[in-house]
Short mmCIF file of C-alpha atoms in Angstrom, two decimals:
data_model
loop_
_atom_site.label_atom_id
_atom_site.label_comp_id
_atom_site.label_asym_id
_atom_site.label_seq_id
_atom_site.Cartn_x
_atom_site.Cartn_y
_atom_site.Cartn_z
CA UNK A 13 -20.53 -52.94 -3.22
CA UNK A 14 -21.56 -50.13 -5.23
CA UNK A 15 -25.10 -50.27 -3.48
CA UNK A 16 -23.05 -50.19 -0.18
CA UNK A 17 -21.27 -47.03 -1.33
CA UNK A 18 -24.35 -45.12 -2.53
CA UNK A 19 -25.89 -45.98 0.98
CA UNK A 20 -23.28 -44.68 2.96
CA UNK A 21 -23.25 -41.51 0.70
CA UNK A 22 -27.04 -41.08 1.04
CA UNK A 23 -27.07 -41.63 4.57
CA UNK A 24 -23.74 -39.20 5.54
CA UNK A 25 -25.73 -36.53 3.40
CA UNK A 26 -29.04 -36.98 4.82
CA UNK A 27 -27.66 -36.38 7.88
CA UNK A 28 -25.22 -33.71 7.20
CA UNK A 29 -28.44 -31.45 5.71
CA UNK A 30 -30.67 -32.58 8.73
CA UNK A 31 -28.16 -30.98 10.77
CA UNK A 32 -27.93 -28.18 8.54
CA UNK A 33 -31.93 -27.81 8.43
CA UNK A 34 -32.39 -27.82 12.09
CA UNK A 35 -29.65 -24.98 12.30
CA UNK A 36 -31.41 -22.89 9.78
CA UNK A 37 -34.94 -23.61 11.88
CA UNK A 38 -32.85 -22.41 14.61
CA UNK A 39 -31.76 -19.02 13.20
CA UNK A 40 -35.41 -18.28 11.64
CA UNK A 41 -36.93 -19.00 15.14
CA UNK A 42 -34.22 -16.50 16.61
CA UNK A 43 -34.72 -13.88 13.68
CA UNK A 44 -38.76 -14.01 14.08
CA UNK A 45 -38.15 -13.54 17.87
CA UNK A 46 -36.23 -10.49 17.30
CA UNK A 47 -38.23 -8.99 14.65
CA UNK A 48 -41.59 -9.63 17.03
CA UNK A 49 -39.83 -8.74 20.57
CA UNK A 50 -36.54 -6.88 20.48
CA UNK A 51 -36.79 -3.32 18.92
CA UNK A 52 -33.20 -2.29 19.94
CA UNK A 53 -31.89 -4.86 16.91
CA UNK A 54 -32.80 -2.21 14.47
CA UNK A 55 -30.72 -1.50 12.02
CA UNK A 56 -28.53 1.98 12.09
CA UNK A 57 -28.02 2.57 8.43
CA UNK A 58 -30.70 5.17 7.02
CA UNK A 59 -29.61 4.21 3.54
CA UNK A 60 -30.29 0.27 4.31
CA UNK A 61 -33.42 0.52 6.72
CA UNK A 62 -34.00 -3.49 5.89
CA UNK A 63 -30.92 -4.36 6.71
CA UNK A 64 -31.49 -5.38 10.53
CA UNK A 65 -30.06 -8.04 12.79
CA UNK A 66 -33.72 -9.37 12.89
CA UNK A 67 -34.43 -9.47 9.16
CA UNK A 68 -30.48 -10.77 8.36
CA UNK A 69 -30.79 -13.46 10.66
CA UNK A 70 -34.13 -14.43 9.37
CA UNK A 71 -32.93 -14.54 5.45
CA UNK A 72 -29.94 -16.54 6.54
CA UNK A 73 -32.23 -19.03 8.39
CA UNK A 74 -34.40 -19.21 5.38
CA UNK A 75 -31.43 -19.82 3.03
CA UNK A 76 -30.26 -22.63 5.39
CA UNK A 77 -33.44 -24.35 5.49
CA UNK A 78 -33.91 -24.11 1.98
CA UNK A 79 -30.67 -25.29 0.94
CA UNK A 80 -30.82 -28.17 3.97
CA UNK A 81 -34.60 -29.23 3.05
CA UNK A 82 -33.39 -29.74 -0.78
CA UNK A 83 -30.41 -31.50 0.31
CA UNK A 84 -32.20 -33.88 3.09
CA UNK A 85 -35.18 -34.66 0.72
CA UNK A 86 -32.76 -35.52 -2.62
CA UNK A 87 -30.28 -37.82 -0.58
CA UNK A 88 -33.16 -39.58 1.09
CA UNK A 89 -35.41 -39.75 -2.23
CA UNK A 90 -31.99 -40.18 -4.29
CA UNK A 91 -33.66 -37.84 -6.78
CA UNK A 92 -31.02 -36.47 -9.14
CA UNK A 93 -33.29 -33.25 -9.82
CA UNK A 94 -33.11 -32.31 -6.02
CA UNK A 95 -29.28 -33.54 -5.65
CA UNK A 96 -28.12 -30.87 -8.94
CA UNK A 97 -30.43 -28.06 -7.09
CA UNK A 98 -28.76 -28.61 -3.72
CA UNK A 99 -25.22 -28.59 -5.54
CA UNK A 100 -26.20 -25.78 -7.66
CA UNK A 101 -27.51 -23.43 -4.41
CA UNK A 102 -24.37 -24.29 -2.74
CA UNK A 103 -22.03 -23.72 -5.79
CA UNK A 104 -24.13 -20.51 -6.15
CA UNK A 105 -23.97 -19.27 -2.68
CA UNK A 106 -20.29 -19.94 -2.73
CA UNK A 107 -19.43 -17.64 -5.81
CA UNK A 108 -21.51 -15.34 -3.98
CA UNK A 109 -19.44 -15.45 -0.87
CA UNK A 110 -16.32 -15.14 -2.92
CA UNK A 111 -17.23 -12.21 -5.07
CA UNK A 112 -18.10 -10.18 -1.90
CA UNK A 113 -15.19 -11.14 -0.11
CA UNK A 114 -12.96 -9.88 -3.61
CA UNK A 115 -14.97 -6.38 -3.50
CA UNK A 116 -14.72 -6.00 -0.17
CA UNK A 117 -10.56 -6.06 0.01
CA UNK A 118 -10.70 -4.40 -3.26
CA UNK A 119 -12.72 -1.82 -2.02
CA UNK A 120 -12.26 -1.69 1.95
CA UNK A 121 -11.34 2.37 1.91
CA UNK A 122 -14.21 3.34 0.03
CA UNK A 123 -16.72 0.66 2.02
CA UNK A 124 -15.27 2.16 5.66
CA UNK A 125 -15.48 5.54 4.48
CA UNK A 126 -19.21 5.38 3.13
CA UNK A 127 -20.10 3.14 5.99
CA UNK A 128 -19.03 5.99 8.60
CA UNK A 129 -20.74 8.76 6.70
CA UNK A 130 -23.81 6.57 6.60
CA UNK A 131 -23.90 6.12 10.22
CA UNK A 132 -23.24 9.73 11.05
CA UNK A 133 -26.49 10.34 8.35
CA UNK A 134 -28.39 7.75 10.94
CA UNK A 135 -27.26 10.11 14.27
CA UNK A 136 -29.83 12.67 12.89
CA UNK A 137 -32.63 10.31 13.55
CA UNK A 138 -31.60 9.57 16.76
CA UNK A 139 -34.36 11.73 18.57
CA UNK A 140 -37.46 11.93 15.73
CA UNK A 141 -40.55 9.85 16.19
CA UNK A 142 -41.09 6.29 14.89
CA UNK A 143 -37.17 5.45 15.49
CA UNK A 144 -37.13 3.92 19.14
CA UNK A 145 -35.16 1.00 17.51
CA UNK A 146 -32.39 3.27 16.02
CA UNK A 147 -32.43 4.89 19.29
CA UNK A 148 -31.87 1.76 21.50
CA UNK A 149 -29.39 0.51 19.53
CA UNK A 150 -27.08 3.02 19.71
CA UNK A 151 -27.85 3.52 23.72
CA UNK A 152 -27.18 -0.46 24.00
CA UNK A 153 -24.14 0.24 21.65
CA UNK A 154 -22.56 3.18 23.38
CA UNK A 155 -23.08 1.71 26.90
CA UNK A 156 -21.91 -1.89 26.40
CA UNK A 157 -18.99 -0.56 24.13
CA UNK A 158 -18.03 2.47 26.39
CA UNK A 159 -17.59 4.73 22.74
CA UNK A 160 -19.81 7.90 21.91
CA UNK A 161 -20.96 8.57 18.44
CA UNK A 162 -19.35 7.50 15.20
CA UNK A 163 -15.82 8.69 15.21
CA UNK A 164 -16.24 10.55 18.53
CA UNK A 165 -18.72 12.50 20.56
CA UNK A 166 -18.55 15.32 18.49
CA UNK A 167 -20.60 13.41 15.91
CA UNK A 168 -23.37 14.31 18.15
CA UNK A 169 -23.02 17.58 18.34
CA UNK A 170 -23.17 18.06 14.95
CA UNK A 171 -26.22 15.88 14.40
CA UNK A 172 -28.46 16.86 17.26
CA UNK A 173 -27.51 20.80 16.67
CA UNK A 174 -26.74 21.11 20.35
CA UNK A 175 -23.60 20.34 22.99
CA UNK A 176 -25.45 17.32 23.92
CA UNK A 177 -25.18 13.75 23.61
CA UNK A 178 -27.45 10.62 24.48
CA UNK A 179 -26.74 9.65 28.23
CA UNK A 180 -24.94 6.41 27.30
CA UNK A 181 -21.97 8.56 26.47
CA UNK A 182 -21.59 9.53 29.91
CA UNK A 183 -18.42 7.99 31.60
CA UNK A 184 -20.31 8.39 35.03
CA UNK A 185 -24.16 7.79 34.06
CA UNK A 186 -27.12 9.15 35.61
CA UNK A 187 -30.29 10.62 33.84
CA UNK A 188 -29.73 13.85 32.03
CA UNK A 189 -26.03 13.86 32.08
CA UNK A 190 -25.32 13.95 28.51
CA UNK A 191 -26.90 17.35 28.66
CA UNK A 192 -24.25 18.62 30.80
CA UNK A 193 -21.03 19.74 29.25
CA UNK A 194 -18.90 19.68 32.30
CA UNK A 195 -19.58 15.62 32.46
CA UNK A 196 -16.78 13.44 30.85
CA UNK A 197 -18.01 11.55 27.83
CA UNK A 198 -16.54 8.27 25.93
CA UNK A 199 -13.65 9.62 23.79
CA UNK A 200 -13.42 6.60 21.39
CA UNK A 201 -15.84 6.72 18.38
CA UNK A 202 -17.97 3.38 17.98
CA UNK A 203 -16.81 2.52 14.49
CA UNK A 204 -13.20 2.38 16.08
CA UNK A 205 -14.44 0.12 18.69
CA UNK A 206 -15.85 -2.25 15.93
CA UNK A 207 -13.11 -2.34 13.88
CA UNK A 208 -10.48 -3.14 17.19
CA UNK A 209 -13.09 -6.11 18.03
CA UNK A 210 -13.00 -7.50 14.59
CA UNK A 211 -8.94 -7.16 14.34
CA UNK A 212 -8.92 -8.99 17.76
CA UNK A 213 -11.01 -11.67 16.88
CA UNK A 214 -9.89 -11.94 13.27
CA UNK A 215 -8.42 -15.40 13.65
CA UNK A 216 -11.61 -16.72 15.36
CA UNK A 217 -13.67 -15.29 12.33
CA UNK A 218 -11.12 -16.75 10.13
CA UNK A 219 -11.38 -20.20 11.76
CA UNK A 220 -15.34 -19.94 11.44
CA UNK A 221 -15.06 -18.90 7.81
CA UNK A 222 -13.01 -21.77 6.64
CA UNK A 223 -15.37 -23.97 8.77
CA UNK A 224 -18.39 -22.67 6.84
CA UNK A 225 -16.22 -23.32 3.26
CA UNK A 226 -15.68 -26.83 4.08
CA UNK A 227 -19.03 -27.62 5.25
CA UNK A 228 -20.06 -26.26 1.85
CA UNK A 229 -17.25 -28.01 0.15
CA UNK A 230 -18.63 -31.23 1.91
CA UNK A 231 -22.06 -30.76 0.94
CA UNK A 232 -21.34 -30.07 -2.99
CA UNK A 233 -18.73 -33.02 -2.54
CA UNK A 234 -21.80 -35.55 -1.19
CA UNK A 235 -24.25 -34.38 -3.52
CA UNK A 236 -22.48 -34.74 -6.33
CA UNK A 237 -20.90 -37.88 -5.58
CA UNK A 238 -24.54 -39.37 -5.00
CA UNK A 239 -26.10 -38.03 -7.77
CA UNK A 240 -22.78 -39.90 -9.98
CA UNK A 241 -23.45 -42.94 -8.40
CA UNK A 242 -27.21 -42.71 -8.70
CA UNK A 243 -26.96 -41.62 -12.58
CA UNK A 244 -24.39 -44.99 -13.01
CA UNK A 245 -26.90 -47.26 -11.23
CA UNK A 246 -29.97 -46.27 -13.56
CA UNK A 247 -27.62 -46.80 -16.68
CA UNK A 248 -26.76 -50.23 -15.44
CA UNK A 249 -30.06 -50.84 -14.80
CA UNK A 250 -31.35 -49.77 -18.16
CA UNK A 251 -28.62 -51.87 -19.94
#
């Protein structure tokens, strides 16, 4: 009966982590593809040039792959060391998420203020060399979200030192429209649009966060249950 329970938990944990590992492979593949072929997904922050969509996805994919691999191998081999390592990795990730979440809510205003200022500082690099990714990213965001600058179109006046904006800021888009002061620009800033999107989708984002939390807790529970079962079975065998 005990062996049957061990096998049940073992294969549940293996299947759980196999899906986890495959998901990590997919994320890693998408991240590499973005990094190689999609320069428009560059960072918008001059203070953190390495924090781009591609790099974040690659990092997330690598962490998920390693975690899933530990869980798969630990389950199929019934290895206590690997199972314990898997549990500790999930615990560290969970604690890091909770700490970041608490810090974010405690310092929300400070984080928002610093993010706005950092994005404004990045606007200065729009027309500089070797910043094609940043330029393409701003063009894409402003065109898709129908916004202009960080807080409004005046951000571009200060950054570019002229009364002009990138063409995607124009409500009627045509080449060179941003240089014509008589044209109508999008009045809302992109930061405000992002905040609005997050507020509109807070229930969806909360549901996703809860699903991730449940998956992490299930992984920890399965790994520790299997660890305990193997430990008890080993003691009985020794006796």
